[in-house]
CSV table of C-alpha atoms in Angstrom, one decimal:
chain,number,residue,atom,x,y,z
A,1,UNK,CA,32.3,-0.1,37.4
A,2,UNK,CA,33.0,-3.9,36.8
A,3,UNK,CA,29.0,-4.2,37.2
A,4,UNK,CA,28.5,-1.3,34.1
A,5,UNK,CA,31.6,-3.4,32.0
A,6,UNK,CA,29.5,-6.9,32.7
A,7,UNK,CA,26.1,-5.8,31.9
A,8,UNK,CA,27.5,-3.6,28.6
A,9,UNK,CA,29.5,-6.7,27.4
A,10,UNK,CA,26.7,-9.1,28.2
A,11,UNK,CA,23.9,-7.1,26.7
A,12,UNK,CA,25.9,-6.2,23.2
A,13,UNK,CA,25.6,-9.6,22.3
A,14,UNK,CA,27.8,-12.4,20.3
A,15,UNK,CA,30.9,-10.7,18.3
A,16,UNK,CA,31.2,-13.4,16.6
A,17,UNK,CA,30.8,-12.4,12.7
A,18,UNK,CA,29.2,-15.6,11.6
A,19,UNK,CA,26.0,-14.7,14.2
A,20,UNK,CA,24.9,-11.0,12.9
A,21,UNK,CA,21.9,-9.5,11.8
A,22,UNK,CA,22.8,-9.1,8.7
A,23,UNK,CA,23.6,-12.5,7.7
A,24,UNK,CA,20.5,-13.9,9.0
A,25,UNK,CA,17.3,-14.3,7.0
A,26,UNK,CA,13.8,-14.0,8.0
A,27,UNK,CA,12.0,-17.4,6.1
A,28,UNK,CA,8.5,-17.1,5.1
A,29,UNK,CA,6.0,-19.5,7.6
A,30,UNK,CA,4.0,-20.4,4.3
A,31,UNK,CA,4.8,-20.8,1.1
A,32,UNK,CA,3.0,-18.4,-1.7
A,33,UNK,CA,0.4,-20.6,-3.8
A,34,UNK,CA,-0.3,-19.7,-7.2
A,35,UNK,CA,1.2,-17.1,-9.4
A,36,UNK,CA,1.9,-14.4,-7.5
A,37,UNK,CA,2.3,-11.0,-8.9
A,38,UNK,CA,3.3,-7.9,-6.6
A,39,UNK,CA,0.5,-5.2,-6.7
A,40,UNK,CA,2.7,-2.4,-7.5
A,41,UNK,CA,4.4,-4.5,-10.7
A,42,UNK,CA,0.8,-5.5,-11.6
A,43,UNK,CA,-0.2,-1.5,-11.7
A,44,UNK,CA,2.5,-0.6,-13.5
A,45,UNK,CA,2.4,-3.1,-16.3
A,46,UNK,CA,-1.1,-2.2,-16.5
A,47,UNK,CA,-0.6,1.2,-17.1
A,48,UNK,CA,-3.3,2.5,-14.5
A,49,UNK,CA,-4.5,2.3,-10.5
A,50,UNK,CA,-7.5,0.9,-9.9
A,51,UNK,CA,-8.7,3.1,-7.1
A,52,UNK,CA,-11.8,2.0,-4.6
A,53,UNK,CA,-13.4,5.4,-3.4
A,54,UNK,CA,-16.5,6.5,-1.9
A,55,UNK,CA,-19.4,7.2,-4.3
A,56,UNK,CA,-21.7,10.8,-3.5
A,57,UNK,CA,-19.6,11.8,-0.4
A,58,UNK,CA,-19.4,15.7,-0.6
A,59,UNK,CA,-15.7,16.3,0.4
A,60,UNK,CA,-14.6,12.9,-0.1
A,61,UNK,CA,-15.2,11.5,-3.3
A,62,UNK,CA,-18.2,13.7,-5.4
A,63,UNK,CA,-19.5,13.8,-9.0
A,64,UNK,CA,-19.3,17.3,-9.9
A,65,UNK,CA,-21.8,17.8,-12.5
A,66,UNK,CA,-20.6,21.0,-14.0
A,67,UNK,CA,-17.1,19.0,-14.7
A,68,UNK,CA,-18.3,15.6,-14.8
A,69,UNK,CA,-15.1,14.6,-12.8
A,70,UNK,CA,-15.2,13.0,-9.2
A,71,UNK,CA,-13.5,15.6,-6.9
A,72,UNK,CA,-12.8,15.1,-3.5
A,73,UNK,CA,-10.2,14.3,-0.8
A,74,UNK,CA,-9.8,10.4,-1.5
A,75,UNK,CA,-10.1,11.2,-5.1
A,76,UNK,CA,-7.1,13.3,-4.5
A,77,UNK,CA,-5.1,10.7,-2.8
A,78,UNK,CA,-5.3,8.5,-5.4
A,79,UNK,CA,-4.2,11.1,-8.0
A,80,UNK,CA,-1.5,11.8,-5.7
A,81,UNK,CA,-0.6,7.8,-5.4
A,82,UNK,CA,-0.9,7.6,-9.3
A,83,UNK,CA,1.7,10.1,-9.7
A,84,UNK,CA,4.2,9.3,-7.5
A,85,UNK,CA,3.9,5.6,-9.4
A,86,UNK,CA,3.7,6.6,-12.5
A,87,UNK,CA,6.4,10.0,-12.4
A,88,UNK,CA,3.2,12.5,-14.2
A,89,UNK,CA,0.9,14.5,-13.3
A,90,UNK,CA,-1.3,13.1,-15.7
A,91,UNK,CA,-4.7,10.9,-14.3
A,92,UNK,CA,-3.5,7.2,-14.3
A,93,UNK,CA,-5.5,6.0,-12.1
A,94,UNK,CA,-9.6,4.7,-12.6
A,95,UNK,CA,-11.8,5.5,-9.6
A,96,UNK,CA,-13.5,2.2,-8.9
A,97,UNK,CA,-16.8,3.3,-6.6
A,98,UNK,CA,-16.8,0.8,-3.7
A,99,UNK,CA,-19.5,0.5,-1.6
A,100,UNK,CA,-18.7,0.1,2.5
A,101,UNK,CA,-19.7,-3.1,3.0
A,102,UNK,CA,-17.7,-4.3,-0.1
A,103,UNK,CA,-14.9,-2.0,0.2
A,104,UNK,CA,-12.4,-4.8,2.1
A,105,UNK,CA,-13.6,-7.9,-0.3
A,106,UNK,CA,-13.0,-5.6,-3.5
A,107,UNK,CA,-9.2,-5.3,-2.3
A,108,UNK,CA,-9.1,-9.0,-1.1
A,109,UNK,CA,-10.3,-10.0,-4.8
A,110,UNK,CA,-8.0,-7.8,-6.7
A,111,UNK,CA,-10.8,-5.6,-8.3
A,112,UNK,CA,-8.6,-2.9,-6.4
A,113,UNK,CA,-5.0,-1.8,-6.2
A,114,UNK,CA,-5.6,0.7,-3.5
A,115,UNK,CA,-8.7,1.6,-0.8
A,116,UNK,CA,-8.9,5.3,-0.7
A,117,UNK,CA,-12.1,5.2,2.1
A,118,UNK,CA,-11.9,6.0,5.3
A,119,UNK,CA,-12.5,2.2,7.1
């Protein structure tokens, strides 16, 4: 019993109020260069996502011709981002086609918000 007390008492750690986790702070290893703008506020004053998605997968991301719309599962997800951004149902989002090979530069670069590709 004394062995359960000692390893319960020693393993809850300090009580002492000036030592918890929630008065501690995690501090950045490297300070931000440059103007830094968060993506999400950066969509939203925008008034659109800029979407990378696949161009002439069938089931992915698709021009159909008789609509002239892209359709397709990563289409979808960006719609679906969009609106849980923006609160509507409405398309604010522009489908960016992004080739493979480009598809992680485009994001590093900003030309993208989102990647909606499998990677």
């Amino acid at each position: 019993v004394v062995l359960v007390v000692g390893l319960s008492v020693g393993l809850s750690g300090s009580n002492n109020p000036s030592t918890t986790n929630t008065d501690r702070q995690a501090t950045p290893s490297l300070a931000p260069t440059g103007i830094f703008v968060p993506t999400l506020e950066a969509i939203v004053e925008r008034g659109f996502l800029r979407c990378g998605v696949p161009e002439g997968e069938i089931g992915f991301g698709l021009l159909n011709e008789a609509t002239n719309e892209l359709e397709g599962f990563e289409i979808d997800m960006c719609r679906a981002v969009a609106a849980a951004i923006f609160g509507s149902d409405e398309d604010r989002f522009e489908p960016v086609p992004t080739a493979s090979p480009d598809r992680w530069t485009s994001l590093q670069s900003k030309s993208i918000d989102i990647l909606a590709r499998r990677s």
